[in-house]
């Protein structure tokens, strides 16, 4: 009998890639989607006709609906990828971010216990490198202390420790993946890497003149999202639950990402980028670089796509979208 997985946040970047991966492995995939006035499911358009994919209306604010759905489905695996995931926006809507990203994880963990499936199910929590914030150690690994610098990061720390707590208190097979930045052509258009690659493509095609950005000196460890969802899946296939860092082990400034993206289309970003102080975070995270040696040793996971190739992949996709009128 095929395995059954439930994904929250299935319409996002990671959720869509994970759904494709699980379907390719013969899973029955169920996804929770919010009821909104307009459909925002473009990332999963290519798989919605698959008979092994089923979508359910739900929300991490609604604990009763979560209990009912888990009781009815009895999934083998649950991947909690849903969140208000934009760091800068979390300063504007902190209460909502804390509720969805932090308390929401607690609701689904409690729903697993209340629905009676705790002994069967394996749970994955999407933790974040933003939890390290004002870093205490370079590179950052599973044992590095957290120092969150945004409401989003605080919410992720809460969700991370709730996962640990439910694992230790109820014996759940619960894992947290501490994923460093991972990007793709499906990255949201308000995230800095995608803003850059869209702008490079649009400027190259004469459809945009200026790109406004904030801090260009922040350093990030950027990987490729499809490789990272493979790591999520591997965590739940291991014999014991644990927490793992997924990262490339390389760090680059936003300015270096600009060099790679604009350089791919033979443009000098200095001619087009303007500083906008409104895009600065109230508290910045200056340096993120991860050590994935534990995941490599135990799960056999390691990255194969690094920043320059990532920028090329994203710019190529955005150029194609601009030329066909999508962007």
C-alpha positions as a printed NumPy array, in Angstrom:
array([[  0.   ,   0.   ,   0.   ],
       [  1.317,   3.439,  -0.91 ],
       [  2.263,   5.9  ,   1.813],
       [  0.036,   8.867,   2.556],
       [  1.463,  12.331,   3.251],
       [ -0.161,  15.583,   4.362],
       [  1.543,  18.885,   3.458],
       [  0.659,  22.26 ,   4.923],
       [  1.817,  25.098,   2.693],
       [  1.567,  22.907,  -0.404],
       [  1.057,  25.899,  -2.718],
       [  4.36 ,  27.491,  -1.692],
       [  7.805,  26.988,  -3.179],
       [  8.829,  24.106,  -0.921],
       [  5.364,  22.569,  -0.745],
       [  5.061,  22.326,  -4.514],
       [  8.485,  20.727,  -4.958],
       [  7.852,  18.333,  -2.067],
       [  4.476,  17.316,  -3.515],
       [  6.12 ,  16.536,  -6.856],
       [  8.832,  14.506,  -5.13 ],
       [  6.374,  12.461,  -3.087],
       [  4.095,  11.825,  -6.072],
       [  7.134,  10.574,  -8.016],
       [  7.733,   8.103,  -5.17 ],
       [  4.183,   6.751,  -5.351],
       [  2.717,   8.573,  -2.368],
       [ -0.866,   9.667,  -1.957],
       [ -0.402,  13.38 ,  -1.308],
       [ -2.874,  15.556,   0.565],
       [ -2.41 ,  19.301,   0.858],
       [ -4.035,  21.915,   3.064],
       [ -4.986,  25.145,   1.276],
       [ -6.621,  28.254,   2.672],
       [ -9.976,  29.456,   1.337],
       [ -9.316,  32.812,  -0.32 ],
       [-11.219,  34.989,  -2.78 ],
       [ -8.674,  34.241,  -5.5  ],
       [ -6.831,  31.011,  -6.244],
       [ -3.07 ,  31.167,  -5.805],
       [ -2.03 ,  27.706,  -6.904],
       [  0.175,  28.345,  -9.919],
       [  3.074,  26.386,  -8.418],
       [  1.024,  23.178,  -8.338],
       [ -0.849,  23.639, -11.628],
       [  1.209,  20.878, -13.249],
       [  0.135,  18.256, -10.695],
       [ -3.466,  19.167,  -9.819],
       [ -4.79 ,  16.614, -12.319],
       [ -2.813,  13.804, -10.65 ],
       [ -5.276,  11.326,  -9.144],
       [ -2.936,  10.814,  -6.17 ],
       [ -3.148,  14.48 ,  -5.149],
       [ -6.047,  15.811,  -3.098],
       [ -6.447,  19.306,  -1.645],
       [ -8.387,  20.166,   1.514],
       [ -9.496,  23.54 ,   2.812],
       [ -7.981,  24.309,   6.182],
       [ -5.908,  26.753,   8.183],
       [ -3.325,  26.558,  10.954],
       [ -5.619,  28.895,  12.93 ],
       [ -8.316,  26.199,  13.099],
       [ -7.289,  23.429,  15.497],
       [-10.631,  21.605,  15.304],
       [-10.38 ,  21.271,  11.52 ],
       [ -6.811,  19.994,  11.868],
       [ -7.852,  17.284,  14.338],
       [-10.741,  16.2  ,  12.089],
       [ -8.561,  16.055,   8.98 ],
       [ -5.787,  14.069,  10.656],
       [ -8.329,  11.673,  12.162],
       [ -9.933,  11.08 ,   8.748],
       [ -6.732,  10.785,   6.709],
       [ -4.437,   8.974,   9.164],
       [ -1.357,  10.053,   7.163],
       [  1.989,   8.314,   7.468],
       [  3.873,  11.607,   7.185],
       [  2.996,  15.239,   7.929],
       [  5.118,  18.107,   6.621],
       [  4.408,  21.491,   8.222],
       [  5.635,  24.03 ,   5.673],
       [  2.914,  26.652,   6.163],
       [  4.006,  29.998,   7.604],
       [  4.01 ,  33.746,   7.222],
       [  7.53 ,  33.413,   5.918],
       [  8.666,  36.898,   4.922],
       [ 11.081,  38.252,   7.523],
       [ 10.68 ,  41.963,   6.743],
       [  6.886,  41.663,   6.641],
       [  6.915,  39.972,  10.056],
       [  7.875,  43.324,  11.604],
       [  4.714,  44.833,  10.092],
       [  2.369,  42.004,  11.135],
       [  4.085,  40.425,  14.162],
       [  0.984,  39.057,  15.882],
       [ -0.244,  37.263,  12.767],
       [  3.273,  35.91 ,  12.115],
       [  3.573,  34.558,  15.664],
       [  0.134,  32.958,  15.451],
       [  0.579,  31.199,  12.115],
       [  4.28 ,  30.423,  12.168],
       [  4.668,  29.676,  15.879],
       [  1.352,  28.739,  17.462],
       [  0.235,  27.108,  14.194],
       [  2.97 ,  24.501,  14.581],
       [  1.762,  23.864,  18.127],
       [ -1.801,  23.402,  16.871],
       [ -0.82 ,  20.747,  14.361],
       [  1.39 ,  18.917,  16.865],
       [ -1.461,  18.902,  19.373],
       [ -3.836,  17.767,  16.627],
       [ -1.564,  14.789,  15.959],
       [ -1.825,  13.813,  19.622],
       [ -5.581,  14.477,  19.917],
       [ -6.446,  12.58 ,  16.72 ],
       [ -4.795,   9.453,  18.091],
       [ -2.308,   8.998,  15.231],
       [  0.798,   9.949,  17.19 ],
       [  2.257,   6.446,  17.285],
       [  1.974,   6.044,  13.514],
       [  2.741,   9.407,  11.962],
       [  6.105,  10.992,  11.228],
       [  6.198,  14.796,  11.488],
       [  8.47 ,  17.34 ,   9.815],
       [  8.734,  20.939,  11.017],
       [ 10.238,  23.576,   8.727],
       [ 12.713,  25.391,  10.959],
       [ 14.868,  28.233,   9.641],
       [ 18.414,  29.55 ,   9.678],
       [ 16.889,  32.894,  10.704],
       [ 16.649,  31.398,  14.196],
       [ 20.422,  31.882,  14.533],
       [ 20.028,  35.637,  13.947],
       [ 22.903,  37.413,  15.646],
       [ 25.091,  34.38 ,  15.223],
       [ 26.998,  32.919,  18.166],
       [ 29.104,  30.561,  16.064],
       [ 30.421,  30.327,  12.498],
       [ 29.405,  28.144,  10.75 ],
       [ 26.049,  27.393,  12.35 ],
       [ 25.178,  23.8  ,  13.204],
       [ 22.479,  21.934,  15.121],
       [ 24.067,  22.771,  18.496],
       [ 24.572,  26.506,  17.823],
       [ 22.488,  28.661,  20.223],
       [ 19.641,  30.635,  18.68 ],
       [ 19.464,  34.447,  18.787],
       [ 16.379,  35.418,  16.729],
       [ 16.253,  38.943,  15.298],
       [ 12.698,  39.226,  13.945],
       [  9.147,  38.211,  14.875],
       [  9.408,  35.551,  12.154],
       [ 12.58 ,  34.109,  13.675],
       [ 11.069,  34.178,  17.173],
       [  8.033,  32.281,  15.88 ],
       [ 10.279,  29.698,  14.215],
       [ 12.233,  29.195,  17.454],
       [  8.925,  28.584,  19.232],
       [  7.835,  26.044,  16.601],
       [ 11.248,  24.361,  16.7  ],
       [ 11.198,  23.835,  20.46 ],
       [  7.552,  22.754,  20.404],
       [  8.62 ,  20.02 ,  17.983],
       [ 11.412,  18.948,  20.327],
       [  9.015,  19.086,  23.289],
       [  6.335,  16.939,  21.644],
       [  9.   ,  14.439,  20.547],
       [ 10.276,  14.12 ,  24.106],
       [  6.92 ,  14.368,  25.893],
       [  4.738,  12.148,  23.694],
       [  7.284,  10.004,  21.864],
       [  6.353,  11.47 ,  18.473],
       [  8.569,  10.839,  15.487],
       [  9.108,  14.568,  14.993],
       [ 11.993,  16.178,  13.111],
       [ 13.003,  19.766,  12.47 ],
       [ 14.927,  20.736,   9.374],
       [ 16.945,  23.893,  10.005],
       [ 17.09 ,  24.991,   6.386],
       [ 19.287,  27.815,   5.252],
       [ 18.074,  30.03 ,   2.395],
       [ 16.936,  27.943,  -0.537],
       [ 15.672,  29.498,  -3.729],
       [ 14.262,  28.595,  -7.142],
       [ 12.167,  30.062,  -9.957],
       [  9.174,  29.386,  -7.67 ],
       [ 10.465,  31.69 ,  -4.925],
       [  7.968,  34.405,  -4.004],
       [  8.405,  37.638,  -5.935],
       [  8.84 ,  39.7  ,  -2.753],
       [ 11.945,  37.765,  -1.635],
       [ 15.24 ,  39.442,  -2.436],
       [ 16.736,  36.787,  -4.734],
       [ 13.604,  36.628,  -6.867],
       [ 13.283,  40.422,  -6.912],
       [ 16.813,  40.501,  -8.283],
       [ 16.373,  37.82 , -10.957],
       [ 13.047,  39.25 , -12.137],
       [ 14.59 ,  42.72 , -12.348],
       [ 17.609,  41.423, -14.271],
       [ 15.297,  39.743, -16.787],
       [ 12.915,  42.701, -17.114],
       [ 15.719,  45.265, -17.423],
       [ 17.426,  43.128, -20.051],
       [ 14.167,  43.077, -22.037],
       [ 13.587,  46.825, -21.606],
       [ 10.544,  46.437, -19.326],
       [ 12.032,  47.863, -16.127],
       [ 14.549,  50.602, -15.361],
       [ 15.251,  50.525, -11.621],
       [ 15.521,  47.971,  -8.804],
       [ 15.183,  49.227,  -5.219],
       [ 16.89 ,  47.22 ,  -2.48 ],
       [ 17.927,  47.618,   1.147],
       [ 21.037,  46.141,   2.774],
       [ 23.371,  44.69 ,   0.123],
       [ 26.019,  43.487,   2.593],
       [ 23.965,  40.849,   4.408],
       [ 25.527,  37.41 ,   3.865],
       [ 23.427,  34.34 ,   3.162],
       [ 23.943,  30.635,   2.461],
       [ 21.867,  30.039,  -0.688],
       [ 20.893,  26.598,  -1.993],
       [ 18.423,  25.123,  -4.487],
       [ 14.94 ,  24.335,  -3.147],
       [ 14.307,  21.01 ,  -4.984],
       [ 17.422,  19.561,  -3.332],
       [ 16.29 ,  20.732,   0.097],
       [ 12.87 ,  19.043,  -0.056],
       [ 14.737,  15.786,  -0.741],
       [ 16.465,  16.389,   2.589],
       [ 13.105,  16.865,   4.329],
       [ 11.908,  13.525,   3.007],
       [ 15.113,  11.775,   4.066],
       [ 14.682,  12.992,   7.638],
       [ 11.384,  11.136,   7.906],
       [ 12.798,   7.94 ,   6.384],
       [ 15.541,   7.594,   8.99 ],
       [ 15.055,   5.126,  11.84 ],
       [ 15.119,   7.75 ,  14.584],
       [ 13.83 ,  11.353,  14.713],
       [ 16.292,  14.215,  15.026],
       [ 17.03 ,  17.771,  13.89 ],
       [ 19.261,  18.585,  10.922],
       [ 20.852,  21.603,   9.267],
       [ 20.588,  21.729,   5.463],
       [ 22.959,  24.245,   3.873],
       [ 25.648,  24.652,   1.218],
       [ 28.433,  25.746,   3.559],
       [ 29.072,  28.816,   1.403],
       [ 28.038,  32.399,   2.141],
       [ 27.638,  35.332,  -0.239],
       [ 26.488,  38.93 ,   0.066],
       [ 23.395,  40.181,  -1.699],
       [ 25.768,  42.28 ,  -3.812],
       [ 27.468,  39.079,  -4.971],
       [ 24.081,  37.619,  -5.919],
       [ 23.474,  40.794,  -7.92 ],
       [ 26.824,  40.287,  -9.664],
       [ 25.856,  36.743, -10.659],
       [ 22.286,  37.523, -11.769],
       [ 22.947,  40.728, -13.72 ],
       [ 26.248,  39.376, -15.023],
       [ 24.395,  36.467, -16.61 ],
       [ 22.561,  38.932, -18.875],
       [ 25.667,  41.097, -19.369],
       [ 24.471,  44.024, -17.286],
       [ 26.169,  45.999, -14.499],
       [ 23.756,  46.134, -11.578],
       [ 25.33 ,  49.342, -10.284],
       [ 23.603,  51.138, -13.177],
       [ 20.132,  50.055, -12.039],
       [ 20.016,  49.415,  -8.282],
       [ 18.866,  52.147,  -5.914],
       [ 19.018,  52.059,  -2.116],
       [ 15.675,  52.266,  -0.296],
       [ 15.89 ,  52.54 ,   3.486],
       [ 12.276,  51.395,   3.807],
       [ 13.464,  47.913,   2.838],
       [ 15.887,  47.661,   5.77 ],
       [ 14.989,  45.395,   8.674],
       [ 14.783,  47.009,  12.129],
       [ 17.264,  44.334,  13.281],
       [ 19.487,  42.742,  10.638],
       [ 20.96 ,  39.268,  10.404],
       [ 24.434,  39.874,   9.053],
       [ 25.965,  36.441,   8.453],
       [ 24.473,  33.016,   7.857],
       [ 26.514,  29.995,   6.82 ],
       [ 25.515,  26.451,   7.669],
       [ 27.317,  23.203,   8.423],
       [ 25.352,  20.262,   6.995],
       [ 27.912,  17.588,   7.959],
       [ 25.403,  15.819,  10.251],
       [ 22.846,  15.493,   7.433],
       [ 25.576,  14.308,   5.076],
       [ 26.824,  11.671,   7.518],
       [ 23.475,  10.338,   8.743],
       [ 21.075,  11.001,   5.855],
       [ 23.48 ,  10.932,   2.918],
       [ 22.281,  14.402,   1.922],
       [ 24.494,  17.084,   0.427],
       [ 23.87 ,  20.034,  -1.915],
       [ 24.994,  20.078,  -5.53 ],
       [ 23.792,  23.529,  -6.665],
       [ 25.544,  26.661,  -5.424],
       [ 24.913,  30.394,  -5.684],
       [ 26.133,  31.169,  -9.209],
       [ 24.308,  28.232, -10.787],
       [ 21.242,  29.066,  -8.713],
       [ 21.24 ,  32.652,  -9.999],
       [ 21.568,  31.373, -13.583],
       [ 18.659,  28.927, -13.166],
       [ 16.438,  31.675, -11.783],
       [ 17.375,  34.324, -14.347],
       [ 16.842,  31.872, -17.229],
       [ 13.353,  31.045, -15.939],
       [ 12.46 ,  34.707, -15.412],
       [ 13.758,  35.668, -18.864],
       [ 11.481,  33.035, -20.381],
       [  8.551,  34.35 , -18.31 ],
       [  9.199,  37.951, -19.36 ],
       [  9.446,  37.006, -23.033],
       [  6.135,  35.129, -22.904],
       [  4.388,  37.973, -21.085],
       [  3.991,  36.187, -17.743],
       [  6.174,  38.734, -15.91 ]])
